[in-house]
PDB file of C-alpha atoms in Angstrom:
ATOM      1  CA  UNK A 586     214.919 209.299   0.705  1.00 46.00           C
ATOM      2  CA  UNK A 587     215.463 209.542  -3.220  1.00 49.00           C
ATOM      3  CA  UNK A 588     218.710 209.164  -4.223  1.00 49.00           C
ATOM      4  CA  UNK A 589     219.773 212.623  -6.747  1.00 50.00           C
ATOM      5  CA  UNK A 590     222.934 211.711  -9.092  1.00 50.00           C
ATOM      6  CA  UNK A 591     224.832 214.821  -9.612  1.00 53.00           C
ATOM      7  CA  UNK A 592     224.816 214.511 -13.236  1.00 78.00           C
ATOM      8  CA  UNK A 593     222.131 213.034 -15.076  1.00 89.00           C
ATOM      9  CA  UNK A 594     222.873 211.235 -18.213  1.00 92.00           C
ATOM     10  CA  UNK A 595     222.838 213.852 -21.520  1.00 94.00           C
ATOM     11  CA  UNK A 596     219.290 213.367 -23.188  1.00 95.00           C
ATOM     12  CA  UNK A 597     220.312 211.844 -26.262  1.00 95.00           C
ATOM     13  CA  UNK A 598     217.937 211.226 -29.206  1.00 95.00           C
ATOM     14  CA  UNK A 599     219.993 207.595 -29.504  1.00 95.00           C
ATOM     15  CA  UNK A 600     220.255 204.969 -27.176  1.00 95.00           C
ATOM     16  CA  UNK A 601     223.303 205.491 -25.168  1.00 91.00           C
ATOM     17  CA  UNK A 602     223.995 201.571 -25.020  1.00 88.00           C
ATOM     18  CA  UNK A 603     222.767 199.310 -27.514  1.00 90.00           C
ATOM     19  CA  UNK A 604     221.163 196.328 -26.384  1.00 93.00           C
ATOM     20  CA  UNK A 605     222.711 193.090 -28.261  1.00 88.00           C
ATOM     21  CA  UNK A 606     220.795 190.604 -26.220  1.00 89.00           C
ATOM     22  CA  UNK A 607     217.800 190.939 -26.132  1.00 92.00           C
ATOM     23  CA  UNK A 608     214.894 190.080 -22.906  1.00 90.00           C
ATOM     24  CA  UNK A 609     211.866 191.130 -24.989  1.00 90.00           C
ATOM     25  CA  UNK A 610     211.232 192.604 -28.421  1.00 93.00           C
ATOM     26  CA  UNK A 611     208.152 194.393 -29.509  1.00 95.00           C
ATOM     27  CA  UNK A 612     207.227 197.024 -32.029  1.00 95.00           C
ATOM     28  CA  UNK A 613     205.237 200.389 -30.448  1.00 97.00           C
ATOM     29  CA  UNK A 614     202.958 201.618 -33.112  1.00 98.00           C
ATOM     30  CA  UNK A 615     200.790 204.753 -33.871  1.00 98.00           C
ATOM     31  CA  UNK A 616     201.776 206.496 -30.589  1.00 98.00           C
ATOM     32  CA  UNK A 617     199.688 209.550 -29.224  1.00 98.00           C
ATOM     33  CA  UNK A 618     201.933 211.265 -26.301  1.00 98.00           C
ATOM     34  CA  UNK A 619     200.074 213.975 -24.145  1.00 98.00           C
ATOM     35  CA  UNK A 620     201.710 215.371 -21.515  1.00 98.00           C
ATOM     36  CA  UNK A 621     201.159 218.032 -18.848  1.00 98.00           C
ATOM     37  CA  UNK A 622     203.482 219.432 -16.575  1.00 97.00           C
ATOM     38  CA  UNK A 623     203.648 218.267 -12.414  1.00 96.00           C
ATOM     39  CA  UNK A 624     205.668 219.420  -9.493  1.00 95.00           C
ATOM     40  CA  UNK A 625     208.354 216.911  -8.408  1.00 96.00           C
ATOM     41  CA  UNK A 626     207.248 216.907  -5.120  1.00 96.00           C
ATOM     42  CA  UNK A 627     203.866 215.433  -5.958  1.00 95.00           C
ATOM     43  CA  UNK A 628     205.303 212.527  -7.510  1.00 96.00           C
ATOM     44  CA  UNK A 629     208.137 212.099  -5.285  1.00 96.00           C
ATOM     45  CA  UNK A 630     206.811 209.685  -2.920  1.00 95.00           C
ATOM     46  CA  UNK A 631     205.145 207.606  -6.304  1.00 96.00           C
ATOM     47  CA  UNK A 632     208.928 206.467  -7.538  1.00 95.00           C
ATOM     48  CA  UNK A 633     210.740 203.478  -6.755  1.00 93.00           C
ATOM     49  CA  UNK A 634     213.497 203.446  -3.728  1.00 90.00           C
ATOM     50  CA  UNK A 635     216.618 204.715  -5.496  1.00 90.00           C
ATOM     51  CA  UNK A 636     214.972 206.847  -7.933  1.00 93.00           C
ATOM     52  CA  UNK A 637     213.853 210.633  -8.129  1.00 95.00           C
ATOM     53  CA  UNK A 638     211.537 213.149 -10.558  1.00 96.00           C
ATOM     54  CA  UNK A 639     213.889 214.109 -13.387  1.00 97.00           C
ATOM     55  CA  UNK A 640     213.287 217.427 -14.059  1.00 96.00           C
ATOM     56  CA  UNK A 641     213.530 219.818 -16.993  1.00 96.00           C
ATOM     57  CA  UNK A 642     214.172 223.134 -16.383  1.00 93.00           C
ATOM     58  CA  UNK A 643     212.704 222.914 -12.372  1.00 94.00           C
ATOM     59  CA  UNK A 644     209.590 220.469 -13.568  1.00 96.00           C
ATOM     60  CA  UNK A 645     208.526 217.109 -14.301  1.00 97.00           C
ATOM     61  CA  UNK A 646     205.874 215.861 -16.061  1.00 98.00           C
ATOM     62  CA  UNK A 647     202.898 213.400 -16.148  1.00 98.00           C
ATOM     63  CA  UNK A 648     202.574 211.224 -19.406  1.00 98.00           C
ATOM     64  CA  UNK A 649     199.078 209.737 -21.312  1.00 98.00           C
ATOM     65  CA  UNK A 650     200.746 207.696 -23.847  1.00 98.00           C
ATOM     66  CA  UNK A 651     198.373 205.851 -26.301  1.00 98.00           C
ATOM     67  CA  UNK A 652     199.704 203.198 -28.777  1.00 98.00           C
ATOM     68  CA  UNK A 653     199.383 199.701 -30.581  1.00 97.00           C
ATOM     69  CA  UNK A 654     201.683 197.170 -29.246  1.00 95.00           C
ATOM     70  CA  UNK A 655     202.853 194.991 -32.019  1.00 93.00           C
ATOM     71  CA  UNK A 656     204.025 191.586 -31.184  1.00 87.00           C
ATOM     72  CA  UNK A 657     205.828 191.226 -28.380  1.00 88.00           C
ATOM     73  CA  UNK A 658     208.511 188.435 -28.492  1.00 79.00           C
ATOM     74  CA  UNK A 659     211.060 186.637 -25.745  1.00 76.00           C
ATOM     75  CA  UNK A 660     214.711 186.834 -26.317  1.00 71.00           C
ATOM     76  CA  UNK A 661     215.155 186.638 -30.383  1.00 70.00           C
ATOM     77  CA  UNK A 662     212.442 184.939 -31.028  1.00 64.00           C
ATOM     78  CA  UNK A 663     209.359 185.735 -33.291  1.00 67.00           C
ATOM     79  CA  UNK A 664     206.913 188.152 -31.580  1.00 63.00           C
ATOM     80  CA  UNK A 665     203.388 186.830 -31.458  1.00 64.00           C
ATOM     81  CA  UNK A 666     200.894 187.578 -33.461  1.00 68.00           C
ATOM     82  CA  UNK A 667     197.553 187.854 -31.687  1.00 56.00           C
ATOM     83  CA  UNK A 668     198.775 187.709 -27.319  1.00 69.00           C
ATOM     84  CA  UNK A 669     201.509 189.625 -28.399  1.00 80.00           C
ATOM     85  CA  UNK A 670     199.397 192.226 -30.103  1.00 92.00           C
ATOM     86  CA  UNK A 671     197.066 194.876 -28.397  1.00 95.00           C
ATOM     87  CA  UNK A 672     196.149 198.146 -27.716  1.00 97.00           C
ATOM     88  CA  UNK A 673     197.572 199.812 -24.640  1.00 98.00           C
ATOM     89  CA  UNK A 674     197.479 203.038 -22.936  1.00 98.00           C
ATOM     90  CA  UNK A 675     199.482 204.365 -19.939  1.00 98.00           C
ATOM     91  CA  UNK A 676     200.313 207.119 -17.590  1.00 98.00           C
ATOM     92  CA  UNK A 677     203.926 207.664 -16.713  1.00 98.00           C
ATOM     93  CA  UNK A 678     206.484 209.577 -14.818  1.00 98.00           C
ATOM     94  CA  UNK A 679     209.841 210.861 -15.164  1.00 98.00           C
ATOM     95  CA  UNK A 680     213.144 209.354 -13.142  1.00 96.00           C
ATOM     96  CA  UNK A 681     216.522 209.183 -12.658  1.00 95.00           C
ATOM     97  CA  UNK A 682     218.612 206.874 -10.663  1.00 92.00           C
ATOM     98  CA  UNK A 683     221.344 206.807  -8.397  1.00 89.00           C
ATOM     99  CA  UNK A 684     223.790 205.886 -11.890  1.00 90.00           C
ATOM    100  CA  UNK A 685     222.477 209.200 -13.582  1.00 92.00           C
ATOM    101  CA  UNK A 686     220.297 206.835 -15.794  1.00 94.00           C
ATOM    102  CA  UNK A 687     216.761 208.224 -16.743  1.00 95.00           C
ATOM    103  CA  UNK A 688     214.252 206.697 -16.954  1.00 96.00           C
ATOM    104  CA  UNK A 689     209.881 205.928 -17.004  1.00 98.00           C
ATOM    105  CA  UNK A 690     208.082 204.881 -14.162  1.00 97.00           C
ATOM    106  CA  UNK A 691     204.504 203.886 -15.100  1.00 97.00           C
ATOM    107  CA  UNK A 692     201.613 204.742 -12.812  1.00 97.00           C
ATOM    108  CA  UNK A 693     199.301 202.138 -14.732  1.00 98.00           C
ATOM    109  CA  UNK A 694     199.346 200.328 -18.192  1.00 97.00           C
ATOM    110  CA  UNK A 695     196.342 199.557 -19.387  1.00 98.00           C
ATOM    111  CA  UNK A 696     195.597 196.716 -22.314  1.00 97.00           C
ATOM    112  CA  UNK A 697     193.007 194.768 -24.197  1.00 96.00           C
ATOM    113  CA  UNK A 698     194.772 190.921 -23.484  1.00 93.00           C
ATOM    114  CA  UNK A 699     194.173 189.565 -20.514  1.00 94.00           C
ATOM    115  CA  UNK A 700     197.070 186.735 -20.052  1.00 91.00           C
ATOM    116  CA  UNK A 701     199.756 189.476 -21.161  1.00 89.00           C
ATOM    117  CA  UNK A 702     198.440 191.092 -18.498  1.00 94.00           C
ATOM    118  CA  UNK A 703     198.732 188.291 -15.926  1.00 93.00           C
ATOM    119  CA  UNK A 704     202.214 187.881 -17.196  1.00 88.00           C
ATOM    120  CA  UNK A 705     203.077 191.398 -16.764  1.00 89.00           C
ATOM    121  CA  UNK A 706     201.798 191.414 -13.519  1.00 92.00           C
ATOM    122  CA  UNK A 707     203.079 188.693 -12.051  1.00 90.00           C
ATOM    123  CA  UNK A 708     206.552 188.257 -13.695  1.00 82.00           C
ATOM    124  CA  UNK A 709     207.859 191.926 -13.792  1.00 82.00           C
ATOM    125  CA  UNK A 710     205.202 193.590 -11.123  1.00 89.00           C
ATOM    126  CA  UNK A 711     203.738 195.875 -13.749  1.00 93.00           C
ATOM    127  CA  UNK A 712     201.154 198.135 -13.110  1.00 96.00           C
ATOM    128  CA  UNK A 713     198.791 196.036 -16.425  1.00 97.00           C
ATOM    129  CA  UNK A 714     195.353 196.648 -16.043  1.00 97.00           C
ATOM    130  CA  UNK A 715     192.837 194.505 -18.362  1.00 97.00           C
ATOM    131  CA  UNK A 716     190.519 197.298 -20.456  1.00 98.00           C
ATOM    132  CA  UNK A 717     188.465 197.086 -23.547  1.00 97.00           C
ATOM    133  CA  UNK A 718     189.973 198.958 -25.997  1.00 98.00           C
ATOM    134  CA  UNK A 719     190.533 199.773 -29.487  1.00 97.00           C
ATOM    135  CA  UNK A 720     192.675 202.138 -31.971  1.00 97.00           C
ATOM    136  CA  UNK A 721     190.520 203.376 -34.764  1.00 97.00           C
ATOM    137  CA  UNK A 722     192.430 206.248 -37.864  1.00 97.00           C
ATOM    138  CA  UNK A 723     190.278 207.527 -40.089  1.00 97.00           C
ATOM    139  CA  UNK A 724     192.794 209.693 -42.498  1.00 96.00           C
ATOM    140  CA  UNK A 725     195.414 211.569 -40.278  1.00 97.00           C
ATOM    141  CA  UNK A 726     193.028 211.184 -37.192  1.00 98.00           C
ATOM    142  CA  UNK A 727     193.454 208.605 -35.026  1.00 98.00           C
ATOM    143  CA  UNK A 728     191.474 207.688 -31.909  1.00 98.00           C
ATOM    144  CA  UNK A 729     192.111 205.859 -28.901  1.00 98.00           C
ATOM    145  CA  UNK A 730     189.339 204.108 -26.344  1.00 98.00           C
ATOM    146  CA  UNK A 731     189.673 202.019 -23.108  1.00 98.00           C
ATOM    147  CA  UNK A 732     187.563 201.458 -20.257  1.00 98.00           C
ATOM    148  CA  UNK A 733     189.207 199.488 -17.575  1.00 97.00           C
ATOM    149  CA  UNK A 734     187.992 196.040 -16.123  1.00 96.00           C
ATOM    150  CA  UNK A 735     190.239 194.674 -13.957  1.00 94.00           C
ATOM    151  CA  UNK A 736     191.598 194.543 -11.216  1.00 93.00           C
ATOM    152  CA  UNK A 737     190.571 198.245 -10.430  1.00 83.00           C
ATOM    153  CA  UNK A 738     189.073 201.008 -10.207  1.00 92.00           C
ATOM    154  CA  UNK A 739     186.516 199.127 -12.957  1.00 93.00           C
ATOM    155  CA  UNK A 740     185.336 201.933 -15.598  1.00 93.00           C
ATOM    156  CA  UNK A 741     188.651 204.134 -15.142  1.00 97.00           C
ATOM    157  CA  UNK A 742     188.557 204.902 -18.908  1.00 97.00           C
ATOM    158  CA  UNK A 743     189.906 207.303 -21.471  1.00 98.00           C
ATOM    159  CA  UNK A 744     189.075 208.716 -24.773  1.00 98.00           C
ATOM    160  CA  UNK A 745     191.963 210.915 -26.830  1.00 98.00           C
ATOM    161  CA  UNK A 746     191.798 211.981 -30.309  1.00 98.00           C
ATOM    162  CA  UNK A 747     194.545 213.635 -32.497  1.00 98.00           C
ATOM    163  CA  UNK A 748     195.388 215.004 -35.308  1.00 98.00           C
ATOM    164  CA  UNK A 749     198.290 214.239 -37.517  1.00 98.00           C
ATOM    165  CA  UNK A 750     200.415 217.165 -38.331  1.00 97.00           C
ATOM    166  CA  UNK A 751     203.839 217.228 -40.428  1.00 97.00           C
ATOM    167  CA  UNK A 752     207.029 216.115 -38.656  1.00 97.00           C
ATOM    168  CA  UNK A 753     209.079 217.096 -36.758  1.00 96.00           C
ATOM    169  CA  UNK A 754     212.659 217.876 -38.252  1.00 93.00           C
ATOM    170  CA  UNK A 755     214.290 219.581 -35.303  1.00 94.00           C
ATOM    171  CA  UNK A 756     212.974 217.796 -31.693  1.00 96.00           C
ATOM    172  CA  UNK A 757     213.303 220.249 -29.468  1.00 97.00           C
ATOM    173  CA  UNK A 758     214.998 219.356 -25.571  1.00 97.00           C
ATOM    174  CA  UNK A 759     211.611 219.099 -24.096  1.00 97.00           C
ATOM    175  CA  UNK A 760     210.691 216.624 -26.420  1.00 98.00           C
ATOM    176  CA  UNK A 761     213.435 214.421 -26.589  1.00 97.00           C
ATOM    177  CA  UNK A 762     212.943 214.729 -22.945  1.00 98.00           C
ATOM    178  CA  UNK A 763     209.696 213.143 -23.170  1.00 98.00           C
ATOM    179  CA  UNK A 764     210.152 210.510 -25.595  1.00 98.00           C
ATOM    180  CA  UNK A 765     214.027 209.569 -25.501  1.00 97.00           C
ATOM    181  CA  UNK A 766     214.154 207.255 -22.349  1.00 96.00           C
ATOM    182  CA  UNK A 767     216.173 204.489 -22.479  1.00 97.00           C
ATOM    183  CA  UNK A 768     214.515 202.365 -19.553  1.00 96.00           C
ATOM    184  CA  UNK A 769     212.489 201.805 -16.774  1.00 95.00           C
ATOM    185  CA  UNK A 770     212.666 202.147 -12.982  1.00 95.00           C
ATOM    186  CA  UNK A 771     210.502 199.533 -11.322  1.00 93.00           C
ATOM    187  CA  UNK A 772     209.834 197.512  -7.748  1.00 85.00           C
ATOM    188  CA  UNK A 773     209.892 194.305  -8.407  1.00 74.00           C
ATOM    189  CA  UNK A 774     209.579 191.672  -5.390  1.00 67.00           C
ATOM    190  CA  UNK A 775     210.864 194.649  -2.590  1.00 70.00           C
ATOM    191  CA  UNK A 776     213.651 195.811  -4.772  1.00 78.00           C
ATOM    192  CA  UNK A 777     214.399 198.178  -7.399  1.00 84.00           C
ATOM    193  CA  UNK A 778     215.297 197.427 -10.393  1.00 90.00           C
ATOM    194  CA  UNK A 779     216.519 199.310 -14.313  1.00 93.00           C
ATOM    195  CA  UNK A 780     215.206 197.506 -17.606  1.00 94.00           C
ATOM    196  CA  UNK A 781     216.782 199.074 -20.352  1.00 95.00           C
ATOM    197  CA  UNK A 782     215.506 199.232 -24.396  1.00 96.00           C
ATOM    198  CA  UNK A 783     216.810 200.779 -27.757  1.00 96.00           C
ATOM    199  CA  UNK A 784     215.138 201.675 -30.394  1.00 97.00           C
ATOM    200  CA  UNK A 785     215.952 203.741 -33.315  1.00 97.00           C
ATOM    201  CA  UNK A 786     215.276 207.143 -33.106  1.00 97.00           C
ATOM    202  CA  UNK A 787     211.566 208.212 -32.848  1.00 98.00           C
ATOM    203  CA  UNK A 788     209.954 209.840 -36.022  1.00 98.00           C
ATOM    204  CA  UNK A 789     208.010 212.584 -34.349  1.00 98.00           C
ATOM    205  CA  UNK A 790     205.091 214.539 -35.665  1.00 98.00           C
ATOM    206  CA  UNK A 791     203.235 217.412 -34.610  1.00 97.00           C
ATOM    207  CA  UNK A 792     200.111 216.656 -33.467  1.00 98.00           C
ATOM    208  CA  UNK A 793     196.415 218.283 -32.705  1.00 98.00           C
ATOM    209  CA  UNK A 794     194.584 216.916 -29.392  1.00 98.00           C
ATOM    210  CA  UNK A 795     190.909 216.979 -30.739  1.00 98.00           C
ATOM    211  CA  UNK A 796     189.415 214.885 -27.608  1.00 97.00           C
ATOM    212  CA  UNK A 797     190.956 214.272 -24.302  1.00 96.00           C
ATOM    213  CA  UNK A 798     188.120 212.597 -21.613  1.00 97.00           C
ATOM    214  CA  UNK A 799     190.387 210.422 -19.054  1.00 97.00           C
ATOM    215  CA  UNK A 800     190.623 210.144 -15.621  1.00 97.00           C
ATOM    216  CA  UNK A 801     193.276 206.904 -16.029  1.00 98.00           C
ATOM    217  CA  UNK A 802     195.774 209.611 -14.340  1.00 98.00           C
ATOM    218  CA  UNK A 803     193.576 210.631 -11.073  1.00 97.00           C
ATOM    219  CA  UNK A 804     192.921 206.700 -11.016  1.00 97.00           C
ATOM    220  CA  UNK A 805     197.159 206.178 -11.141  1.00 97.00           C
ATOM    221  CA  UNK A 806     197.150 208.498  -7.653  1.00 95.00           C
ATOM    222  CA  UNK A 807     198.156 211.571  -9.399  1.00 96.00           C
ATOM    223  CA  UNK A 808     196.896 215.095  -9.340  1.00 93.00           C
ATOM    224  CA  UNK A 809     194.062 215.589 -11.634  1.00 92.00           C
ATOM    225  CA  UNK A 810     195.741 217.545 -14.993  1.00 93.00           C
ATOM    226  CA  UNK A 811     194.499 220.984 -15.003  1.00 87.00           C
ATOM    227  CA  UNK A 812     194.509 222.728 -18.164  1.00 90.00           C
ATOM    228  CA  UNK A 813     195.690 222.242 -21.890  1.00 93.00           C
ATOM    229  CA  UNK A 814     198.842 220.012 -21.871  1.00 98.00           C
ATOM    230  CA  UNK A 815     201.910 221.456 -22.700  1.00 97.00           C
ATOM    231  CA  UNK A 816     202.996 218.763 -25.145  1.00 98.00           C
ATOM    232  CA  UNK A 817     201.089 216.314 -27.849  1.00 98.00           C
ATOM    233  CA  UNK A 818     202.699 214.463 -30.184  1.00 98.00           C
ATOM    234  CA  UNK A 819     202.634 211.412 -32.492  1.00 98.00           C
ATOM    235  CA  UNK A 820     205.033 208.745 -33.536  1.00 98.00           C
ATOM    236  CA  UNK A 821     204.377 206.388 -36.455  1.00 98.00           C
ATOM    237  CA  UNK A 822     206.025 203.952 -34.155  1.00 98.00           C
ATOM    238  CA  UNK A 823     209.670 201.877 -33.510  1.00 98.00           C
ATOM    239  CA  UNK A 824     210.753 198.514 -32.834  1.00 96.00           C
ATOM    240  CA  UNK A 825     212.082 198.119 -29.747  1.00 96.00           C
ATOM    241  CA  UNK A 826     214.356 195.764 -27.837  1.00 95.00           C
ATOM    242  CA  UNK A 827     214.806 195.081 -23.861  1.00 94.00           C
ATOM    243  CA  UNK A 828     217.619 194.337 -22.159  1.00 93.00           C
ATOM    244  CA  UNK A 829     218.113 192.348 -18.945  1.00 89.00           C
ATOM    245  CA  UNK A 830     216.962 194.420 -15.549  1.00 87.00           C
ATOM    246  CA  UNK A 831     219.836 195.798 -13.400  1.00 79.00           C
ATOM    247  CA  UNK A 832     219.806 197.592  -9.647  1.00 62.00           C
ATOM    248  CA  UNK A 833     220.055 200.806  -9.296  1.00 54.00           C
ATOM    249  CA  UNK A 834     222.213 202.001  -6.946  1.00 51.00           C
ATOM    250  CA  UNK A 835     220.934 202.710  -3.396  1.00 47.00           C
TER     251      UNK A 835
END
């Protein structure tokens, strides 16, 4: 069974622990974040051993978060230019561990490079799925495209489109809850593990979904979103740093 902590961490807007030495570096770049709302217990059973929905206010919530990754680099090292640099799109959930330490959990992670992918998959046991994709602004809309490859299910796709509003000067608890996560819960060769990041703190803007065709989150074995989401933003984008993985506790 999921483990519950007590007390979650505090959602801070800052990274709770900065990250000196760094795993992996990378830059996340025009971000579109769409979310709709889920009941824990449909996701339950979808989290790692160790880990359960964090909730806001009784819910949880299923992400579509479209971006550019921007040269992803090992340890303090240069990122790369052209492997290290790709669209990417994923669906997400919400955790928290047996520490109190929130966290993402993605469903699927879709991207245009296919040895990143490899990587991904094989070193860390990412969900990475190969797609063509692309990220295309035209003033203060941007669109995002993929249609998946491999390994499966081949033509899982989405198409979002948003418009840029003005920022936002006072995030409100819901949406630091949505963007302010300072790791990741995955399974990773039968055990769970945390990988932390930092960044600095997201510049959010108000944003206008225009398009939304997907079915990447049906495809990630979650319920099919019903309705307007509750939640669309944009993020001009952060660097970002990862720390070694820990274990959360059991």
């Amino acid at each position: 069974m999921p483990t519950v902590p007590p007390v979650p961490e505090p959602i801070t807007a800052d990274p709770p622990v900065p990250i000196t030495s760094p795993l992996l570096t990378q830059s996340w770049l025009d971000l579109a974040f769409v979310h709709w709302v889920v009941d824990p217990a449909d996701v339950a059973g979808l989290l790692p051993a160790g880990t359960a929905p964090d909730t806001l206010g009784g819910v949880t919530y299923v992400g579509l978060v479209a971006f550019r990754m921007h040269r992803v680099g090992w340890f303090r090292l240069p990122g790369v230019p052209y492997l290290g640099t790709f669209p990417e799109t994923n669906v997400r959930l919400y955790s928290v561990d047996g520490h109190g330490r929130r966290g993402v959990v993605f469903r699927s992670l879709d991207a245009s490079r296919l040895i990143p992918v490899i990587m991904a998959r094989v070193g860390f046991r990412l969900p990475y799925l190969w797609s063509r994709m692309s990220v295309r602004r035209d003033g203060d809309t941007i669109g995002y495209t993929s249609s998946r490859r491999w390994p499966g299910p081949r033509g899982a796709h989405s198409r979002i489109t948003v418009r840029v509003g003005g920022p936002l000067e006072e995030p409100s608890e819901l949406e630091h809850f949505l963007t302010a996560r300072w790791g990741m819960h995955n399974a990773s060769f039968g055990r769970s593990m945390y990988l932390p990041n930092d960044h600095p703190r997201w510049p959010l803007h108000r944003a206008e979904l225009i398009e939304c065709d997907e079915d990447l989150v049906s495809a990630a074995g979650l319920p099919e979103p019903v309705g307007a989401p509750v939640s669309v933003l944009y993020s001009p984008g952060v660097p970002v740093r990862f720390g070694p993985p820990a274990r959360p506790r059991r």
